[in-house]
């Protein structure tokens, strides 16, 4: 992941230099992949299907290896975005929460889908965040082979580092195809994970509010 240099500005500095301080540049977030070779991936996909006894000789299956390669390339390539933040001029200090952000990733153990929703919230500090960027951060870390526990913590840790809020909370609830389609075949089961940082972890009122609004409290 490549990130452009980031200026950190204390709230007192923002107030003192309100008239002269330049706008804070947006943080450009780009996922650095190891390089995608679609030709090699298509060839490997064909060999994989053949090894499992699936013939790709028919008209309907002839293009399947290529479609597989392109599908996984898309799953592993998050879109770049700018982490746009703005001065918290009004001193807003209540919870900001984006609920039901779609989560789409694959289990790193079986490369089967993990599909669900994320609830991401924060208590603002000196700056507030463009709301769509919460979904972008989730996508950024979901577009790679994952485990749900790591994904939850990565989103929370990244927001804490780059936004510097007073608190961050992330709850993810998802269905794992590696549980529902194979093995135990626990159809309809879902997994919930959470990471709470700052005041959303240490302050009982803020913690309870966040968990209640995400539906994770009960």
mmCIF file of C-alpha atoms in Angstrom:
data_model
loop_
_atom_site.group_PDB
_atom_site.id
_atom_site.type_symbol
_atom_site.label_atom_id
_atom_site.label_comp_id
_atom_site.label_asym_id
_atom_site.label_seq_id
_atom_site.Cartn_x
_atom_site.Cartn_y
_atom_site.Cartn_z
ATOM 1 C CA UNK A 1 0.000 0.000 0.000
ATOM 2 C CA UNK A 2 1.468 3.364 -1.067
ATOM 3 C CA UNK A 3 0.459 6.443 0.832
ATOM 4 C CA UNK A 4 1.461 10.022 0.106
ATOM 5 C CA UNK A 5 3.017 11.999 3.016
ATOM 6 C CA UNK A 6 0.458 13.003 5.622
ATOM 7 C CA UNK A 7 0.407 16.253 7.640
ATOM 8 C CA UNK A 8 -0.780 15.849 11.190
ATOM 9 C CA UNK A 9 -2.247 19.049 12.661
ATOM 10 C CA UNK A 10 -3.324 19.529 16.262
ATOM 11 C CA UNK A 11 -6.730 21.085 16.897
ATOM 12 C CA UNK A 12 -5.101 24.066 18.637
ATOM 13 C CA UNK A 13 -2.958 24.690 15.563
ATOM 14 C CA UNK A 14 -6.040 24.582 13.336
ATOM 15 C CA UNK A 15 -7.710 27.235 15.456
ATOM 16 C CA UNK A 16 -4.640 29.467 15.640
ATOM 17 C CA UNK A 17 -3.889 29.298 11.912
ATOM 18 C CA UNK A 18 -7.455 29.164 10.610
ATOM 19 C CA UNK A 19 -6.984 32.120 8.277
ATOM 20 C CA UNK A 20 -3.602 31.171 6.794
ATOM 21 C CA UNK A 21 -3.262 27.360 6.933
ATOM 22 C CA UNK A 22 -3.435 25.667 3.509
ATOM 23 C CA UNK A 23 -5.941 22.896 2.890
ATOM 24 C CA UNK A 24 -4.731 19.517 4.076
ATOM 25 C CA UNK A 25 -3.931 17.299 1.053
ATOM 26 C CA UNK A 26 -5.957 14.113 0.711
ATOM 27 C CA UNK A 27 -4.155 10.866 1.411
ATOM 28 C CA UNK A 28 -3.943 8.805 -1.788
ATOM 29 C CA UNK A 29 -4.454 5.123 -1.007
ATOM 30 C CA UNK A 30 -3.302 2.581 -3.579
ATOM 31 C CA UNK A 31 -3.032 -1.179 -3.110
ATOM 32 C CA UNK A 32 0.332 -2.505 -4.271
ATOM 33 C CA UNK A 33 -0.275 -5.958 -5.683
ATOM 34 C CA UNK A 34 2.533 -8.293 -6.662
ATOM 35 C CA UNK A 35 1.469 -8.019 -10.300
ATOM 36 C CA UNK A 36 -1.362 -9.853 -12.034
ATOM 37 C CA UNK A 37 -0.575 -12.135 -14.993
ATOM 38 C CA UNK A 38 -3.967 -13.013 -16.441
ATOM 39 C CA UNK A 39 -2.488 -15.293 -19.078
ATOM 40 C CA UNK A 40 -0.683 -17.402 -16.495
ATOM 41 C CA UNK A 41 -3.734 -17.360 -14.222
ATOM 42 C CA UNK A 42 -5.994 -18.585 -17.039
ATOM 43 C CA UNK A 43 -3.575 -21.371 -17.878
ATOM 44 C CA UNK A 44 -3.367 -22.420 -14.220
ATOM 45 C CA UNK A 45 -7.155 -22.302 -13.854
ATOM 46 C CA UNK A 46 -7.535 -24.652 -16.811
ATOM 47 C CA UNK A 47 -5.012 -27.052 -15.309
ATOM 48 C CA UNK A 48 -6.775 -26.849 -11.953
ATOM 49 C CA UNK A 49 -10.150 -27.771 -13.476
ATOM 50 C CA UNK A 50 -8.585 -30.572 -15.502
ATOM 51 C CA UNK A 51 -6.915 -31.973 -12.383
ATOM 52 C CA UNK A 52 -10.327 -32.101 -10.708
ATOM 53 C CA UNK A 53 -11.799 -33.983 -13.638
ATOM 54 C CA UNK A 54 -13.713 -31.025 -15.102
ATOM 55 C CA UNK A 55 -13.371 -30.893 -18.868
ATOM 56 C CA UNK A 56 -13.353 -27.460 -20.505
ATOM 57 C CA UNK A 57 -13.778 -28.851 -24.006
ATOM 58 C CA UNK A 58 -17.454 -27.935 -24.353
ATOM 59 C CA UNK A 59 -18.551 -24.581 -25.740
ATOM 60 C CA UNK A 60 -20.063 -23.483 -22.411
ATOM 61 C CA UNK A 61 -16.911 -24.290 -20.401
ATOM 62 C CA UNK A 62 -14.239 -23.333 -22.931
ATOM 63 C CA UNK A 63 -13.987 -19.783 -21.602
ATOM 64 C CA UNK A 64 -14.290 -20.724 -17.922
ATOM 65 C CA UNK A 65 -10.539 -20.618 -17.072
ATOM 66 C CA UNK A 66 -10.325 -17.062 -18.403
ATOM 67 C CA UNK A 67 -13.443 -16.022 -16.550
ATOM 68 C CA UNK A 68 -12.052 -17.532 -13.343
ATOM 69 C CA UNK A 69 -8.785 -15.620 -13.764
ATOM 70 C CA UNK A 70 -10.546 -12.309 -14.384
ATOM 71 C CA UNK A 71 -12.968 -12.852 -11.505
ATOM 72 C CA UNK A 72 -10.219 -13.486 -8.958
ATOM 73 C CA UNK A 73 -8.167 -10.599 -10.326
ATOM 74 C CA UNK A 74 -11.157 -8.335 -9.666
ATOM 75 C CA UNK A 75 -11.616 -9.749 -6.157
ATOM 76 C CA UNK A 76 -7.961 -9.061 -5.358
ATOM 77 C CA UNK A 77 -7.781 -5.512 -6.773
ATOM 78 C CA UNK A 78 -9.299 -2.717 -4.650
ATOM 79 C CA UNK A 79 -9.940 0.617 -6.303
ATOM 80 C CA UNK A 80 -7.570 3.458 -5.339
ATOM 81 C CA UNK A 81 -9.127 6.354 -3.449
ATOM 82 C CA UNK A 82 -8.360 9.615 -1.666
ATOM 83 C CA UNK A 83 -8.883 9.686 2.091
ATOM 84 C CA UNK A 84 -10.645 13.049 2.150
ATOM 85 C CA UNK A 85 -10.864 14.706 5.567
ATOM 86 C CA UNK A 86 -12.128 18.094 6.706
ATOM 87 C CA UNK A 87 -11.516 20.289 9.774
ATOM 88 C CA UNK A 88 -13.945 19.541 12.604
ATOM 89 C CA UNK A 89 -14.858 23.235 12.845
ATOM 90 C CA UNK A 90 -17.969 22.684 14.959
ATOM 91 C CA UNK A 91 -16.152 20.481 17.466
ATOM 92 C CA UNK A 92 -18.550 17.578 16.806
ATOM 93 C CA UNK A 93 -17.826 14.944 19.440
ATOM 94 C CA UNK A 94 -20.612 12.371 19.024
ATOM 95 C CA UNK A 95 -20.506 9.043 17.253
ATOM 96 C CA UNK A 96 -20.326 8.911 13.441
ATOM 97 C CA UNK A 97 -21.452 5.499 12.212
ATOM 98 C CA UNK A 98 -21.807 3.964 8.745
ATOM 99 C CA UNK A 99 -23.885 0.794 8.970
ATOM 100 C CA UNK A 100 -24.325 -2.166 6.649
ATOM 101 C CA UNK A 101 -21.296 -1.527 4.433
ATOM 102 C CA UNK A 102 -21.098 -4.500 2.042
ATOM 103 C CA UNK A 103 -18.166 -6.846 2.652
ATOM 104 C CA UNK A 104 -16.937 -9.126 -0.112
ATOM 105 C CA UNK A 105 -13.739 -11.094 0.325
ATOM 106 C CA UNK A 106 -12.429 -14.655 0.134
ATOM 107 C CA UNK A 107 -11.223 -16.988 2.865
ATOM 108 C CA UNK A 108 -7.461 -17.357 2.636
ATOM 109 C CA UNK A 109 -7.679 -21.035 3.632
ATOM 110 C CA UNK A 110 -10.044 -22.226 0.865
ATOM 111 C CA UNK A 111 -10.425 -19.189 -1.462
ATOM 112 C CA UNK A 112 -14.183 -19.437 -1.001
ATOM 113 C CA UNK A 113 -16.361 -16.323 -0.599
ATOM 114 C CA UNK A 114 -16.958 -14.434 2.637
ATOM 115 C CA UNK A 115 -19.955 -12.138 2.242
ATOM 116 C CA UNK A 116 -21.532 -9.881 4.834
ATOM 117 C CA UNK A 117 -21.739 -6.360 6.198
ATOM 118 C CA UNK A 118 -19.517 -4.052 8.219
ATOM 119 C CA UNK A 119 -20.486 -1.312 10.673
ATOM 120 C CA UNK A 120 -17.725 1.278 11.023
ATOM 121 C CA UNK A 121 -17.853 4.210 13.429
ATOM 122 C CA UNK A 122 -15.596 6.784 15.032
ATOM 123 C CA UNK A 123 -15.587 9.599 17.560
ATOM 124 C CA UNK A 124 -14.118 12.633 15.746
ATOM 125 C CA UNK A 125 -10.981 14.389 16.829
ATOM 126 C CA UNK A 126 -9.544 17.382 14.987
ATOM 127 C CA UNK A 127 -10.842 16.189 11.612
ATOM 128 C CA UNK A 128 -13.901 14.464 10.168
ATOM 129 C CA UNK A 129 -13.968 12.014 7.283
ATOM 130 C CA UNK A 130 -15.890 11.978 4.012
ATOM 131 C CA UNK A 131 -18.462 9.273 4.794
ATOM 132 C CA UNK A 132 -17.985 7.260 1.596
ATOM 133 C CA UNK A 133 -14.362 6.715 2.596
ATOM 134 C CA UNK A 134 -15.391 4.359 5.402
ATOM 135 C CA UNK A 135 -16.702 1.974 2.746
ATOM 136 C CA UNK A 136 -13.554 2.505 0.683
ATOM 137 C CA UNK A 137 -11.328 1.500 3.596
ATOM 138 C CA UNK A 138 -13.357 -1.688 4.103
ATOM 139 C CA UNK A 139 -13.024 -2.513 0.396
ATOM 140 C CA UNK A 140 -9.294 -1.772 0.462
ATOM 141 C CA UNK A 141 -8.590 -4.442 3.060
ATOM 142 C CA UNK A 142 -11.249 -6.892 1.854
ATOM 143 C CA UNK A 143 -9.832 -7.191 -1.683
ATOM 144 C CA UNK A 144 -7.311 -9.897 -0.835
ATOM 145 C CA UNK A 145 -7.396 -13.371 0.733
ATOM 146 C CA UNK A 146 -8.494 -12.728 4.313
ATOM 147 C CA UNK A 147 -9.614 -13.998 7.674
ATOM 148 C CA UNK A 148 -12.440 -12.017 9.237
ATOM 149 C CA UNK A 149 -10.609 -11.327 12.502
ATOM 150 C CA UNK A 150 -7.676 -9.713 10.689
ATOM 151 C CA UNK A 151 -9.918 -7.721 8.354
ATOM 152 C CA UNK A 152 -11.827 -6.241 11.299
ATOM 153 C CA UNK A 153 -8.648 -5.145 13.065
ATOM 154 C CA UNK A 154 -6.952 -3.830 9.923
ATOM 155 C CA UNK A 155 -9.832 -1.448 9.191
ATOM 156 C CA UNK A 156 -9.908 -0.163 12.781
ATOM 157 C CA UNK A 157 -6.132 0.210 13.128
ATOM 158 C CA UNK A 158 -5.810 1.998 9.791
ATOM 159 C CA UNK A 159 -8.520 4.526 10.649
ATOM 160 C CA UNK A 160 -6.984 5.158 14.070
ATOM 161 C CA UNK A 161 -3.576 5.833 12.498
ATOM 162 C CA UNK A 162 -4.683 7.963 9.553
ATOM 163 C CA UNK A 163 -7.693 9.838 10.970
ATOM 164 C CA UNK A 164 -6.519 10.195 14.589
ATOM 165 C CA UNK A 165 -10.045 10.074 16.074
ATOM 166 C CA UNK A 166 -10.894 9.800 19.760
ATOM 167 C CA UNK A 167 -12.209 6.296 19.184
ATOM 168 C CA UNK A 168 -12.852 3.746 16.439
ATOM 169 C CA UNK A 169 -15.234 0.793 16.281
ATOM 170 C CA UNK A 170 -15.620 -1.894 13.614
ATOM 171 C CA UNK A 171 -18.108 -4.766 13.649
ATOM 172 C CA UNK A 172 -18.290 -7.280 10.801
ATOM 173 C CA UNK A 173 -20.934 -9.969 10.408
ATOM 174 C CA UNK A 174 -20.434 -12.365 7.508
ATOM 175 C CA UNK A 175 -21.260 -15.769 6.119
ATOM 176 C CA UNK A 176 -18.335 -18.006 5.205
ATOM 177 C CA UNK A 177 -18.851 -20.361 2.262
ATOM 178 C CA UNK A 178 -16.114 -22.590 3.671
ATOM 179 C CA UNK A 179 -18.525 -23.279 6.561
ATOM 180 C CA UNK A 180 -21.832 -23.322 4.688
ATOM 181 C CA UNK A 181 -20.912 -25.129 1.431
ATOM 182 C CA UNK A 182 -18.344 -27.649 2.636
ATOM 183 C CA UNK A 183 -17.139 -29.357 5.792
ATOM 184 C CA UNK A 184 -19.695 -28.850 8.541
ATOM 185 C CA UNK A 185 -22.166 -27.334 6.005
ATOM 186 C CA UNK A 186 -23.626 -25.015 8.647
ATOM 187 C CA UNK A 187 -26.155 -23.360 6.335
ATOM 188 C CA UNK A 188 -27.359 -19.968 7.562
ATOM 189 C CA UNK A 189 -24.615 -19.503 10.154
ATOM 190 C CA UNK A 190 -22.750 -16.211 10.377
ATOM 191 C CA UNK A 191 -19.644 -14.998 12.182
ATOM 192 C CA UNK A 192 -19.396 -11.686 14.055
ATOM 193 C CA UNK A 193 -16.139 -9.932 14.951
ATOM 194 C CA UNK A 194 -15.420 -6.555 16.513
ATOM 195 C CA UNK A 195 -12.533 -4.217 17.239
ATOM 196 C CA UNK A 196 -12.935 -1.204 19.546
ATOM 197 C CA UNK A 197 -10.187 1.377 20.059
ATOM 198 C CA UNK A 198 -9.790 4.550 22.096
ATOM 199 C CA UNK A 199 -12.884 5.867 23.868
ATOM 200 C CA UNK A 200 -15.107 3.311 22.145
ATOM 201 C CA UNK A 201 -13.199 0.712 24.140
ATOM 202 C CA UNK A 202 -12.497 2.532 27.406
ATOM 203 C CA UNK A 203 -15.657 4.627 27.871
ATOM 204 C CA UNK A 204 -18.618 2.443 28.872
ATOM 205 C CA UNK A 205 -21.296 4.825 27.543
ATOM 206 C CA UNK A 206 -19.665 5.245 24.133
ATOM 207 C CA UNK A 207 -18.987 1.526 23.881
ATOM 208 C CA UNK A 208 -22.604 0.637 24.717
ATOM 209 C CA UNK A 209 -23.968 3.171 22.240
ATOM 210 C CA UNK A 210 -21.812 1.857 19.414
ATOM 211 C CA UNK A 211 -22.606 -1.800 20.077
ATOM 212 C CA UNK A 212 -26.330 -1.068 20.416
ATOM 213 C CA UNK A 213 -26.478 0.854 17.140
ATOM 214 C CA UNK A 214 -24.634 -1.916 15.289
ATOM 215 C CA UNK A 215 -26.837 -4.626 16.763
ATOM 216 C CA UNK A 216 -23.868 -6.318 18.407
ATOM 217 C CA UNK A 217 -24.948 -5.587 21.980
ATOM 218 C CA UNK A 218 -27.513 -8.336 22.238
#
